[in-house]
Amino acid sequence: MSELESLYQVQQLDTRIFELREKLENNPLKEELEGLRGRERECSEELSRVEEDLERSTRIQAALEDEIRSLDQKLAREESKLYGGQVTNPKELRGLQAEVRSLKRKKDELETKLLEEMEGQDAVKARAGELRSRGRELADLIEEKEGLLERESGELASELAELEKEREKWASGVSEEVMRLYEKILAAKQNLAVVKVIDGVCQGCRVELPGKEYDRFLKTEGVFRCSNCGRILVR
Ligand SMILES: [Zn+2]
């Protein structure tokens, strides 16, 4: 195998290696995962807010229940005074009746508030349930995609390792000087430094070699570069 043939093999392998590296880096699963993680974060943030609302509502309900209890006690005291027979003064009795009515009205108001709070809390509880189950779904999906990404990356990485090993084998048949030139052109010419000439046309820049240049190329054994794009030409 001539040096140029070895170099051509190195180029073929490098092309595949660059493709795989690109695929490894830009796996669309990465972007998908980022989106899913963002949605999971939003979901858990909303859940924290909803849980705070739930706690607040529970505290409000407990306070209302306390207030209703103490109103009940007060009402019981006033009613026993009213119906107990100890109070006989009509003016005092009317005063007690008014007080009882006012306490009952107050109690009604508090009970209505309590009911509204409980109904409101039911809606918040339902929302919390939705958010928890969505959070679980998202976590499952993320785990699945992470597994998939890990598998795909692992496969690509081992394929890459194989290719790099093979590249090293071919590269050992190329002199350091030619390898340096190859790498310089590679960096300057979109990772394509060694190309075939087919029917007198450089496959790198698609320009036909002028007749005399083509003749010289056919006679040259060593490195011959395209006068148009500078790539190394092989037959
Ligand atoms: Zn060219």
GROMACS .gro file of C-alpha atoms and ligand atoms in nm:
model
  236
    1MET     CA    1   0.000   0.000   0.000
    2SER     CA    2   0.149   0.335  -0.102
    3GLU     CA    3   0.167   0.631   0.133
    4LEU     CA    4  -0.102   0.814  -0.063
    5GLU     CA    5  -0.333   0.515  -0.056
    6SER     CA    6  -0.285   0.498   0.322
    7LEU     CA    7  -0.354   0.872   0.345
    8TYR     CA    8  -0.672   0.826   0.145
    9GLN     CA    9  -0.786   0.560   0.394
   10VAL     CA   10  -0.709   0.802   0.680
   11GLN     CA   11  -0.928   1.062   0.508
   12GLN     CA   12  -1.213   0.814   0.463
   13LEU     CA   13  -1.195   0.724   0.831
   14ASP     CA   14  -1.166   1.086   0.940
   15THR     CA   15  -1.477   1.177   0.743
   16ARG     CA   16  -1.669   0.907   0.928
   17ILE     CA   17  -1.510   1.009   1.260
   18PHE     CA   18  -1.614   1.374   1.212
   19GLU     CA   19  -1.968   1.263   1.129
   20LEU     CA   20  -1.991   1.050   1.439
   21ARG     CA   21  -1.848   1.321   1.664
   22GLU     CA   22  -2.103   1.566   1.525
   23LYS     CA   23  -2.382   1.314   1.584
   24LEU     CA   24  -2.258   1.248   1.937
   25GLU     CA   25  -2.248   1.617   2.020
   26ASN     CA   26  -2.571   1.722   1.853
   27ASN     CA   27  -2.796   1.432   1.941
   28PRO     CA   28  -3.152   1.575   1.912
   29LEU     CA   29  -3.233   1.387   2.232
   30LYS     CA   30  -3.026   1.645   2.421
   31GLU     CA   31  -3.253   1.929   2.313
   32GLU     CA   32  -3.561   1.719   2.378
   33LEU     CA   33  -3.437   1.643   2.729
   34GLU     CA   34  -3.369   2.008   2.795
   35GLY     CA   35  -3.729   2.090   2.700
   36LEU     CA   36  -3.866   1.813   2.921
   37ARG     CA   37  -3.653   1.920   3.217
   38GLY     CA   38  -3.781   2.277   3.174
   39ARG     CA   39  -4.140   2.155   3.177
   40GLU     CA   40  -4.073   1.941   3.484
   41ARG     CA   41  -3.924   2.242   3.662
   42GLU     CA   42  -4.227   2.459   3.580
   43CYS     CA   43  -4.457   2.184   3.698
   44SER     CA   44  -4.281   2.146   4.031
   45GLU     CA   45  -4.268   2.523   4.082
   46GLU     CA   46  -4.641   2.548   4.025
   47LEU     CA   47  -4.696   2.253   4.260
   48SER     CA   48  -4.504   2.432   4.539
   49ARG     CA   49  -4.722   2.738   4.493
   50VAL     CA   50  -5.038   2.525   4.495
   51GLU     CA   51  -4.922   2.342   4.809
   52GLU     CA   52  -4.865   2.675   4.981
   53ASP     CA   53  -5.219   2.776   4.886
   54LEU     CA   54  -5.348   2.452   5.034
   55GLU     CA   55  -5.169   2.509   5.362
   56ARG     CA   56  -5.292   2.867   5.378
   57SER     CA   57  -5.649   2.754   5.314
   58THR     CA   58  -5.622   2.486   5.585
   59ARG     CA   59  -5.506   2.750   5.832
   60ILE     CA   60  -5.793   2.982   5.733
   61GLN     CA   61  -6.044   2.699   5.778
   62ALA     CA   62  -5.908   2.612   6.121
   63ALA     CA   63  -5.932   2.976   6.228
   64LEU     CA   64  -6.291   3.001   6.101
   65GLU     CA   65  -6.384   2.680   6.284
   66ASP     CA   66  -6.235   2.821   6.605
   67GLU     CA   67  -6.433   3.140   6.564
   68ILE     CA   68  -6.755   2.946   6.498
   69ARG     CA   69  -6.694   2.731   6.806
   70SER     CA   70  -6.651   3.028   7.033
   71LEU     CA   71  -6.960   3.194   6.878
   72ASP     CA   72  -7.154   2.875   6.952
   73GLN     CA   73  -7.047   2.890   7.316
   74LYS     CA   74  -7.144   3.254   7.339
   75LEU     CA   75  -7.479   3.182   7.170
   76ALA     CA   76  -7.548   2.896   7.413
   77ARG     CA   77  -7.479   3.128   7.707
   78GLU     CA   78  -7.704   3.407   7.572
   79GLU     CA   79  -7.983   3.164   7.481
   80SER     CA   80  -7.980   3.005   7.825
   81LYS     CA   81  -8.006   3.352   7.974
   82LEU     CA   82  -8.293   3.432   7.734
   83TYR     CA   83  -8.492   3.114   7.798
   84GLY     CA   84  -8.372   3.037   8.148
   85GLY     CA   85  -8.628   3.255   8.318
   86GLN     CA   86  -8.383   3.455   8.529
   87VAL     CA   87  -8.423   3.763   8.313
   88THR     CA   88  -8.767   3.913   8.325
   89ASN     CA   89  -8.714   4.276   8.244
   90PRO     CA   90  -8.870   4.322   7.892
   91LYS     CA   91  -8.608   4.574   7.785
   92GLU     CA   92  -8.332   4.339   7.892
   93LEU     CA   93  -8.508   4.050   7.718
   94ARG     CA   94  -8.532   4.249   7.394
   95GLY     CA   95  -8.163   4.328   7.426
   96LEU     CA   96  -8.083   3.959   7.466
   97GLN     CA   97  -8.300   3.867   7.166
   98ALA     CA   98  -8.119   4.123   6.954
   99GLU     CA   99  -7.783   3.988   7.073
  100VAL     CA  100  -7.884   3.630   6.987
  101ARG     CA  101  -8.001   3.736   6.641
  102SER     CA  102  -7.679   3.920   6.579
  103LEU     CA  103  -7.469   3.622   6.695
  104LYS     CA  104  -7.666   3.388   6.466
  105ARG     CA  105  -7.615   3.623   6.173
  106LYS     CA  106  -7.244   3.638   6.245
  107LYS     CA  107  -7.231   3.259   6.268
  108ASP     CA  108  -7.414   3.227   5.931
  109GLU     CA  109  -7.161   3.458   5.770
  110LEU     CA  110  -6.868   3.259   5.910
  111GLU     CA  111  -7.023   2.928   5.799
  112THR     CA  112  -7.071   3.063   5.449
  113LYS     CA  113  -6.709   3.177   5.444
  114LEU     CA  114  -6.596   2.834   5.568
  115LEU     CA  115  -6.797   2.660   5.298
  116GLU     CA  116  -6.651   2.883   5.028
  117GLU     CA  117  -6.302   2.819   5.159
  118MET     CA  118  -6.361   2.443   5.155
  119GLU     CA  119  -6.496   2.454   4.799
  120GLY     CA  120  -6.201   2.665   4.690
  121GLN     CA  121  -5.965   2.419   4.851
  122ASP     CA  122  -6.125   2.129   4.661
  123ALA     CA  123  -6.035   2.297   4.332
  124VAL     CA  124  -5.679   2.360   4.454
  125LYS     CA  125  -5.649   1.996   4.568
  126ALA     CA  126  -5.761   1.879   4.224
  127ARG     CA  127  -5.498   2.102   4.062
  128ALA     CA  128  -5.230   1.965   4.296
  129GLY     CA  129  -5.331   1.611   4.195
  130GLU     CA  130  -5.303   1.701   3.826
  131LEU     CA  131  -4.962   1.857   3.878
  132ARG     CA  132  -4.832   1.559   4.076
  133SER     CA  133  -4.936   1.312   3.809
  134ARG     CA  134  -4.796   1.531   3.531
  135GLY     CA  135  -4.472   1.559   3.727
  136ARG     CA  136  -4.452   1.181   3.753
  137GLU     CA  137  -4.521   1.140   3.379
  138LEU     CA  138  -4.249   1.391   3.295
  139ALA     CA  139  -4.001   1.224   3.531
  140ASP     CA  140  -4.070   0.886   3.366
  141LEU     CA  141  -4.028   1.034   3.020
  142ILE     CA  142  -3.703   1.205   3.121
  143GLU     CA  143  -3.568   0.881   3.262
  144GLU     CA  144  -3.660   0.698   2.942
  145LYS     CA  145  -3.496   0.959   2.718
  146GLU     CA  146  -3.186   0.974   2.938
  147GLY     CA  147  -3.152   0.599   2.905
  148LEU     CA  148  -3.192   0.623   2.530
  149LEU     CA  149  -2.934   0.902   2.504
  150GLU     CA  150  -2.691   0.707   2.718
  151ARG     CA  151  -2.732   0.397   2.499
  152GLU     CA  152  -2.696   0.592   2.175
  153SER     CA  153  -2.393   0.782   2.305
  154GLY     CA  154  -2.234   0.461   2.425
  155GLU     CA  155  -2.281   0.295   2.086
  156LEU     CA  156  -2.140   0.596   1.902
  157ALA     CA  157  -1.846   0.621   2.139
  158SER     CA  158  -1.748   0.258   2.091
  159GLU     CA  159  -1.788   0.291   1.713
  160LEU     CA  160  -1.566   0.599   1.730
  161ALA     CA  161  -1.303   0.414   1.931
  162GLU     CA  162  -1.294   0.140   1.666
  163LEU     CA  163  -1.255   0.392   1.387
  164GLU     CA  164  -0.981   0.578   1.569
  165LYS     CA  165  -0.791   0.255   1.622
  166GLU     CA  166  -0.817   0.176   1.251
  167ARG     CA  167  -0.716   0.530   1.161
  168GLU     CA  168  -0.403   0.496   1.370
  169LYS     CA  169  -0.312   0.181   1.179
  170TRP     CA  170  -0.335   0.358   0.842
  171ALA     CA  171  -0.171   0.675   0.973
  172SER     CA  172   0.138   0.475   1.065
  173GLY     CA  173   0.194   0.426   0.690
  174VAL     CA  174   0.208   0.803   0.631
  175SER     CA  175   0.518   1.017   0.695
  176GLU     CA  176   0.500   1.289   0.958
  177GLU     CA  177   0.556   1.556   0.695
  178VAL     CA  178   0.266   1.443   0.476
  179MET     CA  179   0.048   1.398   0.785
  180ARG     CA  180   0.120   1.756   0.891
  181LEU     CA  181   0.026   1.883   0.545
  182TYR     CA  182  -0.287   1.668   0.549
  183GLU     CA  183  -0.398   1.808   0.883
  184LYS     CA  184  -0.331   2.165   0.774
  185ILE     CA  185  -0.545   2.124   0.460
  186LEU     CA  186  -0.808   1.936   0.663
  187ALA     CA  187  -0.853   2.231   0.897
  188ALA     CA  188  -0.864   2.481   0.610
  189LYS     CA  189  -1.089   2.284   0.376
  190GLN     CA  190  -1.394   2.170   0.573
  191ASN     CA  191  -1.238   1.842   0.686
  192LEU     CA  192  -1.174   1.724   0.332
  193ALA     CA  193  -0.805   1.717   0.236
  194VAL     CA  194  -0.761   1.410   0.015
  195VAL     CA  195  -0.984   1.357  -0.286
  196LYS     CA  196  -0.997   1.143  -0.594
  197VAL     CA  197  -0.967   1.273  -0.947
  198ILE     CA  198  -1.242   1.122  -1.161
  199ASP     CA  199  -1.240   1.185  -1.539
  200GLY     CA  200  -0.989   1.463  -1.484
  201VAL     CA  201  -1.214   1.642  -1.231
  202CYS     CA  202  -1.103   1.718  -0.875
  203GLN     CA  203  -1.372   1.573  -0.646
  204GLY     CA  204  -1.299   1.836  -0.385
  205CYS     CA  205  -1.376   2.151  -0.584
  206ARG     CA  206  -1.537   1.989  -0.890
  207VAL     CA  207  -1.302   2.180  -1.121
  208GLU     CA  208  -1.145   2.002  -1.417
  209LEU     CA  209  -0.768   1.988  -1.409
  210PRO     CA  210  -0.610   2.167  -1.708
  211GLY     CA  211  -0.465   1.916  -1.959
  212LYS     CA  212  -0.099   1.970  -1.873
  213GLU     CA  213  -0.166   1.958  -1.499
  214TYR     CA  214  -0.361   1.639  -1.542
  215ASP     CA  215  -0.072   1.482  -1.735
  216ARG     CA  216   0.172   1.578  -1.461
  217PHE     CA  217  -0.067   1.439  -1.199
  218LEU     CA  218  -0.083   1.104  -1.377
  219LYS     CA  219   0.297   1.086  -1.380
  220THR     CA  220   0.351   1.195  -1.020
  221GLU     CA  221   0.399   0.927  -0.757
  222GLY     CA  222   0.408   1.150  -0.447
  223VAL     CA  223   0.184   1.429  -0.315
  224PHE     CA  224   0.010   1.628  -0.589
  225ARG     CA  225  -0.219   1.915  -0.498
  226CYS     CA  226  -0.512   2.057  -0.695
  227SER     CA  227  -0.407   2.399  -0.833
  228ASN     CA  228  -0.759   2.527  -0.769
  229CYS     CA  229  -0.844   2.413  -0.414
  230GLY     CA  230  -0.509   2.291  -0.283
  231ARG     CA  231  -0.635   1.948  -0.180
  232ILE     CA  232  -0.420   1.640  -0.218
  233LEU     CA  233  -0.524   1.440  -0.520
  234VAL     CA  234  -0.527   1.063  -0.554
  235ARG     CA  235  -0.605   0.837  -0.845
  236ZN      ZN  236  -0.969   2.093  -0.629
   0.00000   0.00000   0.00000
